[in-house]
Tab-separated table of C-alpha atoms in Angstrom:
chain	number	residue	atom	x	y	z
J	1	MET	CA	5.350	25.677	2.782
J	2	ARG	CA	7.829	22.655	1.964
J	3	VAL	CA	8.914	22.111	5.595
J	4	CYS	CA	4.930	21.581	6.528
J	5	ALA	CA	4.568	19.179	3.764
J	6	VAL	CA	7.334	16.865	4.612
J	7	PHE	CA	6.207	16.950	8.573
J	8	THR	CA	2.897	16.080	7.157
J	9	SER	CA	4.878	13.171	5.093
J	10	LEU	CA	6.686	12.056	8.095
J	11	LEU	CA	3.480	11.691	10.283
J	12	GLY	CA	1.724	9.652	7.638
J	13	ILE	CA	4.456	7.430	7.088
J	14	ALA	CA	4.807	6.764	11.340
J	15	GLY	CA	0.940	6.059	10.775
J	16	ALA	CA	1.390	3.864	8.093
J	17	ALA	CA	4.319	1.964	10.128
J	18	ASP	CA	1.771	0.923	12.519
J	19	ALA	CA	-0.324	-1.099	10.057
J	20	ALA	CA	2.600	-3.724	9.779
J	21	PRO	CA	5.885	-4.553	11.281
J	22	LEU	CA	8.974	-3.735	10.373
J	23	GLN	CA	10.911	-5.788	7.629
J	24	ASP	CA	12.922	-8.478	9.789
J	25	ALA	CA	15.029	-10.839	8.325
J	26	LEU	CA	15.971	-12.175	11.778
J	27	HIS	CA	12.364	-13.722	12.168
J	28	ALA	CA	11.374	-16.059	9.650
J	29	TYR	CA	7.650	-16.709	9.453
J	30	GLY	CA	7.849	-18.998	6.187
J	31	ILE	CA	10.146	-21.864	5.420
J	32	GLN	CA	12.231	-20.131	2.552
J	33	ALA	CA	13.037	-17.591	4.840
J	34	TRP	CA	14.116	-20.139	7.367
J	35	HIS	CA	16.242	-21.712	5.333
J	36	ILE	CA	17.873	-18.136	4.452
J	37	GLY	CA	18.019	-17.532	8.020
J	38	ARG	CA	19.958	-20.474	8.766
J	39	LEU	CA	22.641	-19.633	6.280
J	40	TRP	CA	23.118	-16.291	7.807
J	41	ASN	CA	23.593	-17.692	11.398
J	42	PHE	CA	25.927	-20.277	9.839
J	43	THR	CA	27.672	-17.476	8.243
J	44	LEU	CA	28.065	-14.984	11.211
J	45	GLY	CA	29.154	-17.621	13.421
J	46	LEU	CA	31.974	-18.722	11.028
J	47	CYS	CA	32.931	-15.234	10.365
J	48	THR	CA	32.384	-14.579	13.734
J	49	LEU	CA	34.850	-17.164	14.833
J	50	VAL	CA	37.965	-16.507	12.263
J	51	PHE	CA	37.599	-12.573	13.364
J	52	ALA	CA	38.287	-13.738	17.371
J	53	ALA	CA	41.054	-16.118	16.106
J	54	VAL	CA	42.527	-13.030	14.048
J	55	VAL	CA	42.037	-10.911	17.223
J	56	ALA	CA	43.564	-13.486	19.333
J	57	THR	CA	46.585	-14.437	17.309
J	58	THR	CA	47.204	-10.478	17.276
J	59	LEU	CA	46.933	-10.026	20.890
J	60	VAL	CA	49.303	-13.376	21.520
J	61	ALA	CA	51.832	-11.997	18.827
J	62	LEU	CA	51.992	-8.204	20.414
J	63	TRP	CA	52.623	-9.983	23.803
J	64	ARG	CA	55.377	-12.495	22.613
J	65	ALA	CA	57.316	-9.919	20.809
J	66	PRO	CA	60.739	-8.877	21.999
J	67	ARG	CA	60.944	-5.610	23.480
J	68	ALA	CA	63.442	-3.192	21.795
J	69	ASP	CA	64.521	0.232	21.576
J	70	ALA	CA	66.620	2.709	19.308
J	71	ARG	CA	69.433	1.476	20.465
J	72	THR	CA	68.667	-2.080	20.247
J	73	PRO	CA	70.447	-4.045	16.916
J	74	PRO	CA	68.063	-5.649	14.372
J	75	ASP	CA	67.500	-9.024	14.778
J	76	LEU	CA	68.538	-10.566	11.314
J	77	THR	CA	68.928	-14.600	12.002
J	78	SER	CA	65.664	-15.468	10.255
J	79	LEU	CA	67.733	-14.342	7.142
J	80	ALA	CA	70.195	-17.203	7.588
J	81	LYS	CA	67.852	-19.624	9.476
J	82	PRO	CA	64.644	-20.223	7.945
J	83	GLU	CA	61.784	-20.140	10.511
J	84	ARG	CA	59.615	-23.190	9.956
J	85	ARG	CA	57.620	-22.953	12.396
J	86	ILE	CA	55.900	-19.851	11.247
J	87	HIS	CA	56.006	-21.386	7.635
J	88	ARG	CA	54.291	-24.320	9.099
J	89	THR	CA	51.568	-21.896	10.913
J	90	VAL	CA	50.824	-20.001	8.096
J	91	ALA	CA	50.297	-23.087	6.030
J	92	TRP	CA	47.830	-24.265	8.759
J	93	ALA	CA	46.044	-20.725	8.546
J	94	ALA	CA	45.985	-20.844	4.977
J	95	GLY	CA	44.557	-24.497	5.070
J	96	LEU	CA	41.636	-23.447	7.478
J	97	ALA	CA	40.763	-20.552	5.895
J	98	THR	CA	40.237	-22.690	2.526
J	99	LEU	CA	38.300	-25.115	4.456
J	100	GLY	CA	35.792	-22.385	5.950
J	101	LEU	CA	35.490	-20.584	2.191
J	102	LEU	CA	34.556	-24.486	1.163
J	103	ALA	CA	32.054	-24.744	4.055
J	104	LEU	CA	30.387	-21.269	3.192
J	105	LEU	CA	30.491	-22.394	-0.336
J	106	ALA	CA	28.736	-25.772	0.276
J	107	ALA	CA	26.011	-23.903	2.859
J	108	ASP	CA	25.100	-21.959	0.062
J	109	VAL	CA	24.980	-24.540	-2.425
J	110	PHE	CA	22.409	-26.641	0.203
J	111	THR	CA	20.432	-23.306	0.659
J	112	SER	CA	19.719	-22.980	-2.818
J	113	ARG	CA	18.547	-26.544	-3.402
J	114	ALA	CA	16.436	-26.358	-0.254
J	115	LEU	CA	14.805	-22.892	-1.418
J	116	GLY	CA	14.219	-24.546	-4.614
J	117	ARG	CA	12.493	-28.071	-3.165
J	118	MET	CA	9.447	-26.236	-1.481
J	119	PRO	CA	5.957	-28.507	-2.578
J	120	LEU	CA	4.111	-26.317	-4.859
J	121	GLN	CA	0.682	-27.988	-4.971
J	122	ASP	CA	-2.312	-26.016	-4.687
J	123	ALA	CA	-0.325	-22.744	-5.161
J	124	VAL	CA	-1.532	-19.544	-5.317
J	125	ASN	CA	-0.304	-17.981	-8.632
J	126	ILE	CA	0.175	-14.076	-8.626
J	127	GLU	CA	1.608	-11.397	-11.243
J	128	LEU	CA	3.461	-8.807	-9.171
J	129	ILE	CA	4.249	-5.510	-11.412
J	130	GLY	CA	6.721	-3.007	-10.296
J	131	HIS	CA	5.908	0.745	-11.054
J	132	GLN	CA	7.145	4.051	-10.216
J	133	TRP	CA	6.424	3.688	-7.061
J	134	TRP	CA	3.581	1.514	-6.769
J	135	TRP	CA	2.598	-2.238	-6.782
J	136	GLU	CA	-0.072	-3.751	-8.773
J	137	ALA	CA	-0.722	-7.246	-8.489
J	138	ARG	CA	-2.934	-9.683	-10.559
J	139	TYR	CA	-4.082	-13.026	-9.059
J	140	LEU	CA	-3.908	-15.559	-11.759
J	141	ASP	CA	-6.322	-18.564	-12.294
J	142	PRO	CA	-7.089	-20.732	-14.931
J	143	ASP	CA	-10.731	-19.599	-15.510
J	144	SER	CA	-10.314	-15.722	-16.666
J	145	THR	CA	-13.526	-14.959	-14.779
J	146	ARG	CA	-11.815	-15.818	-11.566
J	147	GLN	CA	-8.973	-13.344	-11.749
J	148	PHE	CA	-8.719	-9.942	-10.127
J	149	THR	CA	-6.245	-7.136	-9.458
J	150	THR	CA	-5.304	-5.371	-6.919
J	151	ALA	CA	-2.681	-2.781	-5.464
J	152	ASN	CA	0.137	-2.630	-2.739
J	153	GLU	CA	-1.038	-5.289	-0.594
J	154	LEU	CA	-0.665	-9.046	-1.429
J	155	HIS	CA	-3.225	-11.452	0.476
J	156	ILE	CA	-2.124	-14.785	0.893
J	157	PRO	CA	-3.604	-18.061	2.585
J	158	VAL	CA	-1.568	-19.466	5.368
J	159	GLY	CA	0.166	-23.041	4.529
J	160	ARG	CA	-0.268	-22.644	1.018
J	161	PRO	CA	2.858	-22.078	-1.285
J	162	VAL	CA	3.008	-18.680	-3.390
J	163	ILE	CA	4.062	-18.189	-6.616
J	164	VAL	CA	4.739	-14.758	-7.679
J	165	THR	CA	6.061	-13.944	-11.251
J	166	LEU	CA	7.590	-10.707	-11.359
J	167	ARG	CA	7.756	-8.115	-13.570
J	168	SER	CA	8.550	-4.137	-14.134
J	169	ASP	CA	6.896	-1.467	-16.013
J	170	ASP	CA	9.933	0.574	-16.134
J	171	VAL	CA	12.936	0.385	-14.159
J	172	ILE	CA	14.818	-2.359	-11.983
J	173	HIS	CA	12.774	-2.819	-8.930
J	174	THR	CA	13.662	-5.336	-6.130
J	175	LEU	CA	10.896	-7.138	-3.894
J	176	TRP	CA	12.162	-8.239	-0.442
J	177	ILE	CA	9.864	-9.478	2.076
J	178	PRO	CA	12.360	-10.597	4.315
J	179	ASN	CA	10.339	-12.275	6.883
J	180	LEU	CA	9.184	-14.847	4.059
J	181	HIS	CA	12.032	-14.757	1.606
J	182	GLY	CA	15.211	-12.927	-0.039
J	183	LYS	CA	15.417	-10.514	-2.702
J	184	ARG	CA	14.663	-10.966	-6.468
J	185	ASP	CA	15.372	-8.690	-8.903
J	186	MET	CA	12.757	-7.424	-11.563
J	187	ILE	CA	14.472	-6.320	-14.828
J	188	PRO	CA	12.295	-4.409	-17.454
J	189	GLY	CA	11.850	-7.339	-20.409
J	190	ARG	CA	12.651	-9.992	-18.289
J	191	THR	CA	10.615	-12.417	-16.093
J	192	ALA	CA	11.239	-13.689	-12.739
J	193	THR	CA	9.753	-15.975	-10.114
J	194	LEU	CA	9.672	-16.124	-6.436
J	195	GLN	CA	8.330	-18.964	-4.148
J	196	PHE	CA	7.641	-18.595	-0.744
J	197	ARG	CA	4.392	-19.919	2.163
J	198	ALA	CA	3.571	-18.269	5.376
J	199	ASP	CA	3.377	-20.530	7.771
J	200	GLN	CA	1.902	-18.208	10.710
J	201	PRO	CA	-1.118	-15.727	10.115
J	202	GLY	CA	0.243	-12.180	10.480
J	203	THR	CA	0.941	-8.855	8.232
J	204	TYR	CA	4.093	-8.895	6.713
J	205	ARG	CA	5.904	-5.668	5.085
J	206	GLY	CA	7.642	-5.975	2.122
J	207	GLN	CA	9.633	-2.954	0.284
J	208	CYS	CA	11.501	-2.271	-3.295
J	209	ALA	CA	15.039	-2.893	-2.511
J	210	GLU	CA	16.691	-1.565	-5.712
J	211	PHE	CA	17.114	2.290	-6.192
J	212	CYS	CA	14.161	3.268	-8.577
J	213	GLY	CA	14.100	6.697	-8.425
J	214	LEU	CA	13.064	9.863	-6.531
J	215	GLU	CA	10.532	7.861	-4.239
J	216	HIS	CA	11.934	4.447	-3.958
J	217	ALA	CA	12.014	4.507	-0.186
J	218	MET	CA	8.102	5.217	-0.198
J	219	MET	CA	7.206	1.809	-2.291
J	220	ALA	CA	5.953	-0.464	0.162
J	221	LEU	CA	4.448	-3.844	0.041
J	222	LEU	CA	1.826	-5.322	2.743
J	223	VAL	CA	1.705	-8.923	2.775
J	224	GLU	CA	-1.316	-10.292	4.958
J	225	ALA	CA	-1.191	-14.023	5.637
J	226	GLU	CA	-4.467	-15.245	6.852
J	227	PRO	CA	-5.954	-18.728	7.111
J	228	ASN	CA	-7.412	-20.307	3.996
J	229	ALA	CA	-11.060	-19.894	4.523
J	230	GLN	CA	-10.430	-16.044	5.162
J	231	TYR	CA	-8.354	-15.898	2.387
J	232	GLU	CA	-10.862	-17.063	-0.209
J	233	ALA	CA	-13.621	-14.739	1.257
J	234	TRP	CA	-11.308	-12.268	0.848
J	235	ALA	CA	-10.685	-13.011	-2.730
J	236	GLU	CA	-14.178	-13.689	-3.722
J	237	ARG	CA	-15.075	-10.376	-2.382
J	238	GLN	CA	-12.194	-8.815	-4.967
J	239	ARG	CA	-13.548	-10.826	-7.901
J	240	GLN	CA	-17.128	-8.809	-7.387
J	241	PRO	CA	-17.434	-5.325	-9.207
J	242	ALA	CA	-17.778	-2.157	-7.049
J	243	PRO	CA	-21.195	-1.880	-5.386
J	244	MET	CA	-23.554	0.673	-6.585
J	245	PRO	CA	-23.517	4.234	-4.772
J	246	ALA	CA	-26.710	3.799	-1.844
J	247	THR	CA	-26.544	7.611	-1.257
J	248	ASP	CA	-26.932	10.837	-3.197
J	249	ALA	CA	-23.732	11.834	-1.960
J	250	ALA	CA	-21.929	8.822	-3.041
J	251	ARG	CA	-24.035	8.863	-6.283
J	252	ARG	CA	-22.650	12.622	-6.995
J	253	GLY	CA	-18.947	11.193	-5.918
J	254	ARG	CA	-19.197	8.417	-8.550
J	255	ASP	CA	-20.127	10.872	-11.248
J	256	LEU	CA	-17.447	13.388	-10.456
J	257	PHE	CA	-14.744	10.494	-10.580
J	258	LEU	CA	-15.963	9.562	-13.812
J	259	SER	CA	-16.315	12.858	-15.216
J	260	HIS	CA	-12.898	14.135	-13.738
J	261	SER	CA	-9.176	13.168	-14.674
J	262	CYS	CA	-9.595	10.070	-11.989
J	263	ALA	CA	-11.072	7.680	-14.515
J	264	ARG	CA	-8.362	8.614	-17.354
J	265	CYS	CA	-5.883	6.801	-14.955
J	266	HIS	CA	-7.800	4.150	-12.588
J	267	THR	CA	-9.745	1.448	-12.887
J	268	ILE	CA	-13.353	0.871	-11.175
J	269	ASN	CA	-14.712	-2.729	-12.285
J	270	GLY	CA	-18.627	-2.116	-12.725
J	271	THR	CA	-18.271	1.553	-13.886
J	272	GLY	CA	-17.008	3.141	-17.165
J	273	ALA	CA	-13.379	3.862	-15.663
J	274	THR	CA	-11.354	1.264	-17.483
J	275	ALA	CA	-7.773	2.831	-17.798
J	276	SER	CA	-4.511	1.303	-16.141
J	277	LEU	CA	-2.252	3.999	-15.866
J	278	GLY	CA	-2.502	3.810	-12.234
J	279	PRO	CA	-3.720	1.524	-9.344
J	280	ASP	CA	-6.759	-0.385	-9.496
J	281	LEU	CA	-9.009	1.166	-6.805
J	282	THR	CA	-12.027	-1.275	-7.544
J	283	HIS	CA	-11.645	-2.516	-3.692
J	284	LEU	CA	-9.587	0.733	-2.360
J	285	ALA	CA	-11.831	1.057	0.765
J	286	GLY	CA	-10.568	-2.602	2.074
J	287	ARG	CA	-7.253	-1.678	1.847
J	288	LYS	CA	-4.585	-0.789	5.032
J	289	THR	CA	-2.622	1.934	3.187
J	290	ILE	CA	-2.306	4.459	0.389
J	291	ALA	CA	0.262	5.712	-1.815
J	292	ALA	CA	2.361	2.602	-1.644
J	293	GLY	CA	2.131	2.008	2.043
J	294	MET	CA	3.096	5.285	2.773
J	295	LEU	CA	-0.022	7.251	4.463
J	296	PRO	CA	-2.943	5.219	6.269
J	297	ASN	CA	-5.784	4.427	4.507
J	298	ASP	CA	-8.361	7.226	6.240
J	299	GLY	CA	-10.671	9.927	4.974
J	300	SER	CA	-8.008	13.124	5.812
J	301	HIS	CA	-5.026	11.291	4.253
J	302	LEU	CA	-7.094	10.054	0.976
J	303	ALA	CA	-8.018	13.872	0.808
J	304	SER	CA	-5.075	15.244	1.354
J	305	TRP	CA	-3.269	12.745	-1.141
J	306	ILE	CA	-6.431	13.398	-3.728
J	307	LEU	CA	-5.875	16.936	-3.938
J	308	ASP	CA	-1.640	17.374	-3.720
J	309	PRO	CA	0.062	13.795	-4.055
J	310	GLN	CA	2.902	15.896	-5.175
J	311	THR	CA	3.514	17.477	-2.034
J	312	LEU	CA	3.292	13.972	0.004
J	313	LYS	CA	5.077	12.219	-2.753
J	314	PRO	CA	7.180	14.266	-5.150
J	315	GLY	CA	7.711	13.076	-8.877
J	316	VAL	CA	4.490	10.600	-8.319
J	317	TYR	CA	3.057	10.749	-11.771
J	318	MET	CA	-0.884	11.392	-10.099
J	319	PRO	CA	-1.215	15.187	-10.968
J	320	VAL	CA	-2.596	17.725	-8.410
J	321	ASN	CA	-6.440	17.570	-8.816
J	322	ARG	CA	-8.376	21.160	-8.044
J	323	MET	CA	-11.864	20.847	-6.919
J	324	ARG	CA	-14.326	22.492	-4.630
J	325	PRO	CA	-14.734	21.123	-0.829
J	326	ASP	CA	-18.176	19.598	-1.738
J	327	GLU	CA	-16.858	17.863	-4.331
J	328	LEU	CA	-14.197	16.632	-2.405
J	329	GLN	CA	-16.389	15.290	0.174
J	330	ASP	CA	-18.919	14.026	-2.529
J	331	LEU	CA	-15.710	12.103	-4.102
J	332	LEU	CA	-14.660	10.624	-0.402
J	333	ALA	CA	-17.991	9.840	0.163
J	334	TYR	CA	-17.908	7.082	-2.938
J	335	LEU	CA	-14.219	6.133	-2.544
J	336	GLU	CA	-15.676	4.987	0.757
J	337	THR	CA	-18.050	2.326	-0.425
J	338	LEU	CA	-15.806	0.468	-2.509
J	339	LYS	CA	-14.546	-2.318	-0.011
């Protein structure tokens, strides 16, 4: 049974991976990631040059070394006559090494300054909260009626800066979206800020990069960068409450959701479910994945997740849910309307 569960989980991960590219720090799609990539290329080039010089020097020394055997007397002339040429060579090597380290320090300082100079006019403000093991995203606005919450996905407009305020609800997490920026720690009781901009539309995969418990590796975040008009249309849909179910099956599913343990952990705006222990499900059907990027968001995976999440993601806080097949189908019919 355990082997089957693991195999099913791996199939789900493979399916979810099709929804977004792997993290790729070598291909920058935002100005911040470009600065970091340039620093990486400079560091790699300099370190490669030093490595090649060391190897070449070692080979030359071995080639020029005098040959000897067990009967050859030791050469002690260097004790009586200092080898000034070797001393100068070592001094030059130490000086070049110091210059290399200073060059790396200067490149790091200039990169840090460049990361802090990105214009922030007309920025999108998001509060991202790390939980074991999922992401809660709150889109902030001076007008409280325009704020909304989603989970495990970020939608951002191409060409506009994004300011993400980072918090942790439990343990230390680290947000890493390598195509757009570097890593930033999320420490309980503190806030951090990540500023970036996507310059090309696409889907970019983020990940928790700090071990945060049993399912640390299964804590992904999809970032959808889209044209501004498309982003604004998506944001306006997110501000709307859940639609009223139009079929009898969906209505039965809504009633089941509200009377079952689901409503004790989740929110669906427009209903009596207002709990905040788990992800906001108001627009669940519009997301690409479930379980923080682990499984594709389709009926079969959603059914397996509802019935027994502990088998798919051991240690997750969501409990096993016992229900009849007809009840499960009604609940799925309702959840599919949450777009």
